[in-house]
PDB file of C-alpha atoms in Angstrom:
ATOM      1  CA  MET A   1      40.440 -19.196 -76.603  1.00  0.00           C
ATOM      2  CA  THR A   2      41.587 -20.437 -73.251  1.00  0.00           C
ATOM      3  CA  ASP A   3      44.239 -18.865 -71.149  1.00  0.00           C
ATOM      4  CA  THR A   4      46.676 -21.442 -69.834  1.00  0.00           C
ATOM      5  CA  ALA A   5      48.619 -18.973 -67.698  1.00  0.00           C
ATOM      6  CA  PRO A   6      48.145 -19.564 -63.981  1.00  0.00           C
ATOM      7  CA  HIS A   7      45.771 -17.070 -62.401  1.00  0.00           C
ATOM      8  CA  ARG A   8      47.002 -15.106 -59.440  1.00  0.00           C
ATOM      9  CA  ALA A   9      45.219 -12.671 -57.270  1.00  0.00           C
ATOM     10  CA  PRO A  10      46.415  -9.127 -57.902  1.00  0.00           C
ATOM     11  CA  HIS A  11      49.406  -8.289 -55.742  1.00  0.00           C
ATOM     12  CA  SER A  12      49.407 -11.828 -54.308  1.00  0.00           C
ATOM     13  CA  GLU A  13      53.121 -11.719 -53.671  1.00  0.00           C
ATOM     14  CA  ASN A  14      52.606  -8.598 -51.518  1.00  0.00           C
ATOM     15  CA  TRP A  15      49.766 -10.112 -49.501  1.00  0.00           C
ATOM     16  CA  ASN A  16      51.939 -11.764 -46.882  1.00  0.00           C
ATOM     17  CA  THR A  17      54.181  -8.695 -46.680  1.00  0.00           C
ATOM     18  CA  GLN A  18      51.212  -6.391 -46.097  1.00  0.00           C
ATOM     19  CA  GLU A  19      49.748  -8.760 -43.538  1.00  0.00           C
ATOM     20  CA  ALA A  20      53.053  -8.977 -41.687  1.00  0.00           C
ATOM     21  CA  SER A  21      53.577  -5.212 -41.758  1.00  0.00           C
ATOM     22  CA  ALA A  22      50.082  -4.584 -40.393  1.00  0.00           C
ATOM     23  CA  ASP A  23      50.957  -6.336 -37.120  1.00  0.00           C
ATOM     24  CA  PRO A  24      53.756  -3.935 -36.121  1.00  0.00           C
ATOM     25  CA  LEU A  25      51.562  -0.949 -37.008  1.00  0.00           C
ATOM     26  CA  GLY A  26      48.702  -2.141 -34.808  1.00  0.00           C
ATOM     27  CA  PRO A  27      50.324  -1.172 -31.492  1.00  0.00           C
ATOM     28  CA  LEU A  28      51.639   2.045 -33.028  1.00  0.00           C
ATOM     29  CA  LEU A  29      48.181   2.994 -34.280  1.00  0.00           C
ATOM     30  CA  GLU A  30      46.652   2.132 -30.923  1.00  0.00           C
ATOM     31  CA  THR A  31      49.243   4.282 -29.135  1.00  0.00           C
ATOM     32  CA  ALA A  32      48.595   7.163 -31.545  1.00  0.00           C
ATOM     33  CA  ARG A  33      44.836   6.819 -31.042  1.00  0.00           C
ATOM     34  CA  SER A  34      45.268   6.763 -27.263  1.00  0.00           C
ATOM     35  CA  GLU A  35      47.555   9.817 -27.343  1.00  0.00           C
ATOM     36  CA  ALA A  36      45.120  11.685 -29.596  1.00  0.00           C
ATOM     37  CA  LEU A  37      42.235  10.948 -27.238  1.00  0.00           C
ATOM     38  CA  GLY A  38      44.320  12.109 -24.285  1.00  0.00           C
ATOM     39  CA  LEU A  39      45.232  15.325 -26.084  1.00  0.00           C
ATOM     40  CA  ALA A  40      41.594  15.891 -27.034  1.00  0.00           C
ATOM     41  CA  GLN A  41      40.516  15.474 -23.410  1.00  0.00           C
ATOM     42  CA  THR A  42      43.241  17.872 -22.247  1.00  0.00           C
ATOM     43  CA  LEU A  43      42.237  20.403 -24.896  1.00  0.00           C
ATOM     44  CA  LYS A  44      38.585  20.106 -23.918  1.00  0.00           C
ATOM     45  CA  ARG A  45      39.400  20.526 -20.217  1.00  0.00           C
ATOM     46  CA  GLU A  46      41.660  23.535 -20.832  1.00  0.00           C
ATOM     47  CA  SER A  47      39.115  25.109 -23.212  1.00  0.00           C
ATOM     48  CA  LEU A  48      36.421  24.728 -20.610  1.00  0.00           C
ATOM     49  CA  ARG A  49      38.634  26.291 -17.946  1.00  0.00           C
ATOM     50  CA  PHE A  50      39.495  29.164 -20.300  1.00  0.00           C
ATOM     51  CA  VAL A  51      35.848  29.816 -21.188  1.00  0.00           C
ATOM     52  CA  GLU A  52      34.830  29.735 -17.532  1.00  0.00           C
ATOM     53  CA  GLY A  53      37.596  32.221 -16.716  1.00  0.00           C
ATOM     54  CA  GLN A  54      36.457  34.495 -19.515  1.00  0.00           C
ATOM     55  CA  GLN A  55      32.877  34.234 -18.278  1.00  0.00           C
ATOM     56  CA  ASP A  56      33.962  35.342 -14.814  1.00  0.00           C
ATOM     57  CA  ARG A  57      36.098  38.152 -16.208  1.00  0.00           C
ATOM     58  CA  SER A  58      33.409  39.387 -18.615  1.00  0.00           C
ATOM     59  CA  SER A  59      30.659  39.311 -16.014  1.00  0.00           C
ATOM     60  CA  ALA A  60      32.886  41.163 -13.514  1.00  0.00           C
ATOM     61  CA  ILE A  61      33.624  43.867 -16.093  1.00  0.00           C
ATOM     62  CA  LEU A  62      29.940  44.214 -16.950  1.00  0.00           C
ATOM     63  CA  ASP A  63      29.032  44.421 -13.260  1.00  0.00           C
ATOM     64  CA  GLU A  64      31.648  47.142 -12.815  1.00  0.00           C
ATOM     65  CA  ILE A  65      30.246  49.097 -15.771  1.00  0.00           C
ATOM     66  CA  ALA A  66      26.715  48.811 -14.380  1.00  0.00           C
ATOM     67  CA  HIS A  67      27.905  49.902 -10.934  1.00  0.00           C
ATOM     68  CA  THR A  68      29.726  52.905 -12.421  1.00  0.00           C
ATOM     69  CA  LEU A  69      26.629  53.938 -14.402  1.00  0.00           C
ATOM     70  CA  ARG A  70      24.463  53.756 -11.289  1.00  0.00           C
ATOM     71  CA  GLU A  71      26.977  55.717  -9.213  1.00  0.00           C
ATOM     72  CA  ARG A  72      27.259  58.479 -11.814  1.00  0.00           C
ATOM     73  CA  GLU A  73      23.512  58.900 -12.028  1.00  0.00           C
ATOM     74  CA  ALA A  74      22.763  58.563  -8.306  1.00  0.00           C
ATOM     75  CA  GLY A  75      20.615  61.418  -7.036  1.00  0.00           C
ATOM     76  CA  LYS A  76      19.712  62.671 -10.518  1.00  0.00           C
ATOM     77  CA  ASN A  77      16.097  62.647 -11.610  1.00  0.00           C
ATOM     78  CA  ASP A  78      16.351  63.547 -15.282  1.00  0.00           C
ATOM     79  CA  ALA A  79      15.656  61.446 -18.362  1.00  0.00           C
ATOM     80  CA  PRO A  80      19.331  60.669 -19.178  1.00  0.00           C
ATOM     81  CA  ALA A  81      19.840  59.431 -15.613  1.00  0.00           C
ATOM     82  CA  ALA A  82      16.812  57.165 -15.873  1.00  0.00           C
ATOM     83  CA  LEU A  83      18.075  55.860 -19.197  1.00  0.00           C
ATOM     84  CA  SER A  84      21.516  55.182 -17.697  1.00  0.00           C
ATOM     85  CA  VAL A  85      20.005  53.305 -14.759  1.00  0.00           C
ATOM     86  CA  THR A  86      17.888  51.224 -17.159  1.00  0.00           C
ATOM     87  CA  ALA A  87      21.003  50.462 -19.219  1.00  0.00           C
ATOM     88  CA  ALA A  88      22.812  49.507 -16.004  1.00  0.00           C
ATOM     89  CA  ASP A  89      19.980  47.102 -15.171  1.00  0.00           C
ATOM     90  CA  TYR A  90      20.274  45.442 -18.606  1.00  0.00           C
ATOM     91  CA  ILE A  91      24.043  45.254 -18.261  1.00  0.00           C
ATOM     92  CA  SER A  92      23.700  43.637 -14.819  1.00  0.00           C
ATOM     93  CA  ALA A  93      21.198  41.136 -16.200  1.00  0.00           C
ATOM     94  CA  SER A  94      23.612  40.309 -19.038  1.00  0.00           C
ATOM     95  CA  ALA A  95      26.448  39.839 -16.538  1.00  0.00           C
ATOM     96  CA  HIS A  96      24.272  37.448 -14.561  1.00  0.00           C
ATOM     97  CA  LYS A  97      23.370  35.439 -17.693  1.00  0.00           C
ATOM     98  CA  ILE A  98      27.029  35.194 -18.677  1.00  0.00           C
ATOM     99  CA  ARG A  99      28.032  34.118 -15.172  1.00  0.00           C
ATOM    100  CA  GLU A 100      25.322  31.459 -15.006  1.00  0.00           C
ATOM    101  CA  ALA A 101      25.744  30.112 -18.549  1.00  0.00           C
ATOM    102  CA  ASP A 102      26.923  26.517 -18.877  1.00  0.00           C
ATOM    103  CA  ALA A 103      30.376  26.779 -20.462  1.00  0.00           C
ATOM    104  CA  ALA A 104      30.367  23.167 -21.668  1.00  0.00           C
ATOM    105  CA  ALA A 105      27.025  23.681 -23.428  1.00  0.00           C
ATOM    106  CA  SER A 106      28.322  26.908 -24.977  1.00  0.00           C
ATOM    107  CA  ILE A 107      31.379  25.108 -26.345  1.00  0.00           C
ATOM    108  CA  GLU A 108      29.181  22.304 -27.724  1.00  0.00           C
ATOM    109  CA  THR A 109      26.865  24.852 -29.368  1.00  0.00           C
ATOM    110  CA  LEU A 110      29.832  26.653 -30.917  1.00  0.00           C
ATOM    111  CA  GLY A 111      31.233  23.335 -32.180  1.00  0.00           C
ATOM    112  CA  ALA A 112      27.896  22.324 -33.684  1.00  0.00           C
ATOM    113  CA  THR A 113      27.565  25.727 -35.350  1.00  0.00           C
ATOM    114  CA  ALA A 114      31.106  25.459 -36.728  1.00  0.00           C
ATOM    115  CA  ARG A 115      30.358  22.029 -38.189  1.00  0.00           C
ATOM    116  CA  LYS A 116      27.094  23.214 -39.780  1.00  0.00           C
ATOM    117  CA  HIS A 117      28.338  26.597 -41.035  1.00  0.00           C
ATOM    118  CA  PRO A 118      32.151  26.577 -41.252  1.00  0.00           C
ATOM    119  CA  VAL A 119      32.533  29.318 -43.878  1.00  0.00           C
ATOM    120  CA  PRO A 120      30.483  32.046 -42.150  1.00  0.00           C
ATOM    121  CA  LEU A 121      32.150  31.195 -38.856  1.00  0.00           C
ATOM    122  CA  ALA A 122      35.612  31.449 -40.425  1.00  0.00           C
ATOM    123  CA  ILE A 123      34.711  34.763 -42.068  1.00  0.00           C
ATOM    124  CA  GLY A 124      33.356  36.080 -38.757  1.00  0.00           C
ATOM    125  CA  ALA A 125      36.483  34.962 -36.895  1.00  0.00           C
ATOM    126  CA  ALA A 126      38.682  36.630 -39.521  1.00  0.00           C
ATOM    127  CA  ALA A 127      36.651  39.849 -39.251  1.00  0.00           C
ATOM    128  CA  ILE A 128      36.927  39.853 -35.453  1.00  0.00           C
ATOM    129  CA  GLY A 129      40.670  39.215 -35.724  1.00  0.00           C
ATOM    130  CA  PHE A 130      41.047  42.045 -38.216  1.00  0.00           C
ATOM    131  CA  LEU A 131      39.084  44.457 -36.023  1.00  0.00           C
ATOM    132  CA  ALA A 132      41.034  43.409 -32.932  1.00  0.00           C
ATOM    133  CA  ALA A 133      44.330  43.949 -34.762  1.00  0.00           C
ATOM    134  CA  ARG A 134      43.198  47.387 -35.926  1.00  0.00           C
ATOM    135  CA  PHE A 135      42.101  48.311 -32.414  1.00  0.00           C
ATOM    136  CA  ILE A 136      45.359  47.089 -30.859  1.00  0.00           C
ATOM    137  CA  SER A 137      47.485  48.868 -33.469  1.00  0.00           C
ATOM    138  CA  SER A 138      45.550  52.115 -32.979  1.00  0.00           C
ATOM    139  CA  THR A 139      45.955  51.998 -29.184  1.00  0.00           C
ATOM    140  CA  ASP A 140      49.730  51.423 -29.500  1.00  0.00           C
ATOM    141  CA  GLN A 141      50.199  54.797 -31.210  1.00  0.00           C
TER     142      GLN A 141
END
């Protein structure tokens, strides 16, 4: 049993059409890729600037808290005062660590963690968002 029908490659009549349509898409794809890379660089730069700003703000707030604790307990020689001064020392040390932390490395670590454990990170982000919303709504009243 021989088949006398001429054999064609599947979709052979579309081959030239696909090949011709790929050429106009090449520059468009390259432009899209270039724009995406530019946007990614801008996002990375702005994220880094945001994180660095938050580091400065957080460390300044912690330093202020530590300073206030020390001022309140100045001249006192009781156990609660000593505990407050010790807490102020830990808070100051934390402020220093935050200020000196490499923001780019922190962002990379967060990205790596998100890629390895996306579900727990999403659940944690949702929980933080929920708590923040509850806190904001309770302070508005």
